[in-house]
Amino acid sequence: MKQILSLFVVGLVSLSPLQAQEKPVYLDETKPVEQRIDDALARMTLDEKIAVIHAQSKFSSPGVKRLGFPDLWTDDGPHGVRPDVLWDEWVQAGQSNDSCVAFPALTCLAATWNPSLARLYGESLGEEALYRGKNVILGPGVNIYRTPLGGRNFEYMGEDPLLASRMVVPYVQGLQSKGVAACVKHYAMNNDEEYRHQVNVIISDRALHEIYLPAFRAAVQEGGAWAVMGAYNIYQNQHNCHNDKMLNQILKKDWGFDGVVISDWGGCHDTDEAVKNGLDLEFGSWTNGLSEGASNAYDMYYLAESYKKAIREGKFSTKELDEKVRRVLRLFYRTTMQRNKPFGFLCSESHYDAALKIAQEGIVLLKNDVLKGSKNPLLPIDLSSTKRILVVGENAIKMMTVGGGSSSLKVQKEILPLDGIRTRFAGIDIDYARGYVGDTIQSYDGVTVGRSLYDIRLQAELTAEAVAKAREADVVIFVGGLNKSDYQDCEGHDRKTYGLPYAQNEVIEAILKVNPRLVYVNVSGNGAELPWLAKVTAVVQAWFIGSEAGEAIASVLAGDVNPSGKLPFTWYASLDQCGAHALGTYPGTWREGHQIIDEEYKEDIFVGYRWIDKVNSEKRKVKSGPLFPFGHGLSYTTFSLGKLAADKKQLSMDDKITFTIPVTNTGSVAGAETVQLYIHDQKSSVVRPVKELKAFRKVFLQPGETQHVSMTIDRSALSFYDEATGQWKAESGKFDALVGTSSAQLPARLTFELR
Ligand code: BGC
């Protein structure tokens, strides 16, 4: 026995150095990744290379089995991990372990103006993705809110490039810290949904770089995003999924992106362009693998057999292919081959806590007046004097985590607003009236909506019921807005009108006649016309906020949480206040043959508040200001800003300047204020916006507490994109720093000079 043992030991000792030597470089974790990539690439056959650059199922692409690279699994994104669909079809797979936590939609995240919550969001989502075995999350989305009709605005981070940039970076970093890739989408100029495959965007270089690209750039350069999704639409007559200027020049060359460009699902249209113009990984092309293209239809992808054939015939060398595979391998090493990543978990308390916190901080108190005869504003609801609350509206009982397109989820739990209100206000008589019937669809994408929304009563009956019950109530909470059905906040189309759908306006007006104590809670990812606004005392913007929606809304209405969200977009009174609509550039002009629609971004860099400022400064006839300006949001406490100071009066081109302002909570409850710094250029060789957001800081203050808030900028905050040189340019001269609490409330001002 001893002999056998010692033989065994000798065997081991003599084997180990040999084994170590034989460990191939591509598997050797002590070797630099780039070296491992070179080694793996050198070992791959042409077939293996072609295989890894296109899908093998709806959401997966193959690894390299022979070499031990696992398959790559992607999934939507961006608000939770989408339930599994069948291999080749969009139909639900019917798994029992794919219910997730729905985090608030990205508009809500942006409305927190709190980058640390974006980090928490990314980390929590990453943990859910890991548990579900997903390596790439198809999100976040950072397309700019150009028109409030945009069907997918709810999935994005608002109208301002700086705000979106500051919020996307920590999301990406948080997600990727878990070993799950972010796939930042939709690059770029996919700013509306109508005709999204056919829209050819015509835009100046300046608007492209100043408005539409900064958030993508930040995600790539600061966030270190491992993947970017090409958009469906067309730019300079080339689809964005294989657009030379967008992908090869800007993304890869100028920004140094070393990750993978993934096509949007079905966004690839041409082998030659896909080969040459920077697409790395093709997904979602036409097949369903069954009724269409039954015999391995994935071979018919643009980057599959036809590409291989072209290489075999000598049309292409393997130069482009190797470059694509290199990037895909890099993604493998970052995700599937990364062995240090955690295991992840689904639906944990910590994820629900994160979802709740983000929702509570993102809810925006838009209006909160004191009713005639009362001492206090209507909100928070005074529990001592309130005996009966009436909740009205379909959105109080409608699940919003389902619907809306690819971001639709299958949740373990979604607290509906009515349920959240009932729980929080237990002890008070809570009644409900439907008010109107909107969308009663019971299931979406195979996920069933919990409660039946079926109701056949006539509108007159619904209105009469709401009015009768409102008469008896101390407070009426109307939960309305948009929903995620087609032509609302939903992928694939835009809204047809800016007004609220269904009979909402009519019901609100009728209730106001009998009870002015009405709180309007708006659920949406977009602004809407609110024709009765002057008559309504309190308005809360509640977004689509996911699993904890009802609890978050109730906690704000009750005052357990002091609202601190700020609008990430301008809430126009009417569509003509928005540049794209004022200039009639939306949705564009069809070319002959009705194949392509040219959409010229004529408002140029003047998007959102930049347009409002421009119109106001030109003293053109604007009917009135927007209903609520960009950056607006109230609190249950009050804040005062002190004197603005700067650490210098002049700065050189390589210098920084720091602005400091004292902020005091002058009210009686704790709360948070977001201090916003905008820059005005006094004189420039080009036309510039009146002001642009360049920094912000959210501070939490106890009653009576003062904090000095500092914000530092450098010349990049003073620069514009110079079309002549294709560079950012800062011109010496005088600038004003404008500091305040919304784009329309900027009481502190200081002039400084760039030399
Ligand atoms: C959407 C993407 C999504 C993809 C996969 C596309 O239609 O535009 O945002 O990630 O589908 O579901």
PDB file of N, CA and C and ligand atoms in Angstrom, residues 59 76 82 90 138 152 185-186 196 229 232 264-265 406 491, ligand 1:
ATOM      1  N   PHE A  59     -32.171  34.685 -28.149  1.00  0.00           N
ATOM      2  CA  PHE A  59     -31.354  35.519 -27.257  1.00  0.00           C
ATOM      3  C   PHE A  59     -29.949  34.985 -26.974  1.00  0.00           C
ATOM      4  N   ASP A  76     -33.287  41.084 -22.337  1.00  0.00           N
ATOM      5  CA  ASP A  76     -33.742  42.423 -21.971  1.00  0.00           C
ATOM      6  C   ASP A  76     -33.866  42.439 -20.453  1.00  0.00           C
ATOM      7  N   ARG A  82     -35.918  39.936 -18.336  1.00  0.00           N
ATOM      8  CA  ARG A  82     -37.085  39.454 -19.077  1.00  0.00           C
ATOM      9  C   ARG A  82     -37.269  37.943 -18.920  1.00  0.00           C
ATOM     10  N   TRP A  90     -40.866  34.151 -29.997  1.00  0.00           N
ATOM     11  CA  TRP A  90     -41.068  35.160 -28.976  1.00  0.00           C
ATOM     12  C   TRP A  90     -41.996  34.674 -27.867  1.00  0.00           C
ATOM     13  N   LEU A 138     -29.624  43.751 -22.144  1.00  0.00           N
ATOM     14  CA  LEU A 138     -29.858  44.664 -23.272  1.00  0.00           C
ATOM     15  C   LEU A 138     -30.391  45.985 -22.736  1.00  0.00           C
ATOM     16  N   ARG A 152     -40.890  55.043 -26.588  1.00  0.00           N
ATOM     17  CA  ARG A 152     -39.971  54.377 -25.646  1.00  0.00           C
ATOM     18  C   ARG A 152     -39.268  55.347 -24.720  1.00  0.00           C
ATOM     19  N   LYS A 185     -28.053  51.020 -25.386  1.00  0.00           N
ATOM     20  CA  LYS A 185     -28.840  51.080 -26.614  1.00  0.00           C
ATOM     21  C   LYS A 185     -29.627  52.373 -26.693  1.00  0.00           C
ATOM     22  N   HIS A 186     -30.158  52.782 -27.824  1.00  0.00           N
ATOM     23  CA  HIS A 186     -29.975  52.209 -29.149  1.00  0.00           C
ATOM     24  C   HIS A 186     -29.140  53.228 -29.902  1.00  0.00           C
ATOM     25  N   ARG A 196     -39.588  53.033 -37.185  1.00  0.00           N
ATOM     26  CA  ARG A 196     -38.214  53.034 -36.676  1.00  0.00           C
ATOM     27  C   ARG A 196     -37.215  52.343 -37.585  1.00  0.00           C
ATOM     28  N   MET A 229     -25.583  48.466 -28.491  1.00  0.00           N
ATOM     29  CA  MET A 229     -26.543  47.971 -29.481  1.00  0.00           C
ATOM     30  C   MET A 229     -26.785  49.022 -30.558  1.00  0.00           C
ATOM     31  N   TYR A 232     -32.137  50.726 -34.898  1.00  0.00           N
ATOM     32  CA  TYR A 232     -32.841  50.300 -36.113  1.00  0.00           C
ATOM     33  C   TYR A 232     -32.752  51.322 -37.237  1.00  0.00           C
ATOM     34  N   ASP A 264     -29.451  45.567 -33.127  1.00  0.00           N
ATOM     35  CA  ASP A 264     -30.778  45.418 -32.544  1.00  0.00           C
ATOM     36  C   ASP A 264     -31.433  44.245 -33.283  1.00  0.00           C
ATOM     37  N   TRP A 265     -32.431  43.669 -32.654  1.00  0.00           N
ATOM     38  CA  TRP A 265     -33.008  42.421 -33.175  1.00  0.00           C
ATOM     39  C   TRP A 265     -33.659  42.652 -34.545  1.00  0.00           C
ATOM     40  N   SER A 406     -40.314  45.123 -25.529  1.00  0.00           N
ATOM     41  CA  SER A 406     -39.258  44.200 -25.079  1.00  0.00           C
ATOM     42  C   SER A 406     -38.896  44.372 -23.607  1.00  0.00           C
ATOM     43  N   GLU A 491     -43.185  50.264 -27.133  1.00  0.00           N
ATOM     44  CA  GLU A 491     -42.276  50.090 -28.262  1.00  0.00           C
ATOM     45  C   GLU A 491     -43.032  49.881 -29.580  1.00  0.00           C
TER      46      GLU A 491
HETATM   47  C1  BGC B   1     -35.663  46.241 -29.197  1.00  0.00           C
HETATM   48  C2  BGC B   1     -34.454  46.117 -28.296  1.00  0.00           C
HETATM   49  C3  BGC B   1     -34.492  44.798 -27.575  1.00  0.00           C
HETATM   50  C4  BGC B   1     -34.560  43.685 -28.600  1.00  0.00           C
HETATM   51  C5  BGC B   1     -34.599  42.307 -27.993  1.00  0.00           C
HETATM   52  C6  BGC B   1     -35.808  45.032 -30.111  1.00  0.00           C
HETATM   53  O1  BGC B   1     -37.002  45.077 -30.797  1.00  0.00           O
HETATM   54  O2  BGC B   1     -35.568  47.415 -29.959  1.00  0.00           O
HETATM   55  O3  BGC B   1     -34.410  47.180 -27.394  1.00  0.00           O
HETATM   56  O4  BGC B   1     -33.381  44.690 -26.742  1.00  0.00           O
HETATM   57  O5  BGC B   1     -35.722  43.843 -29.385  1.00  0.00           O
HETATM   58  O6  BGC B   1     -35.792  42.067 -27.364  1.00  0.00           O
END
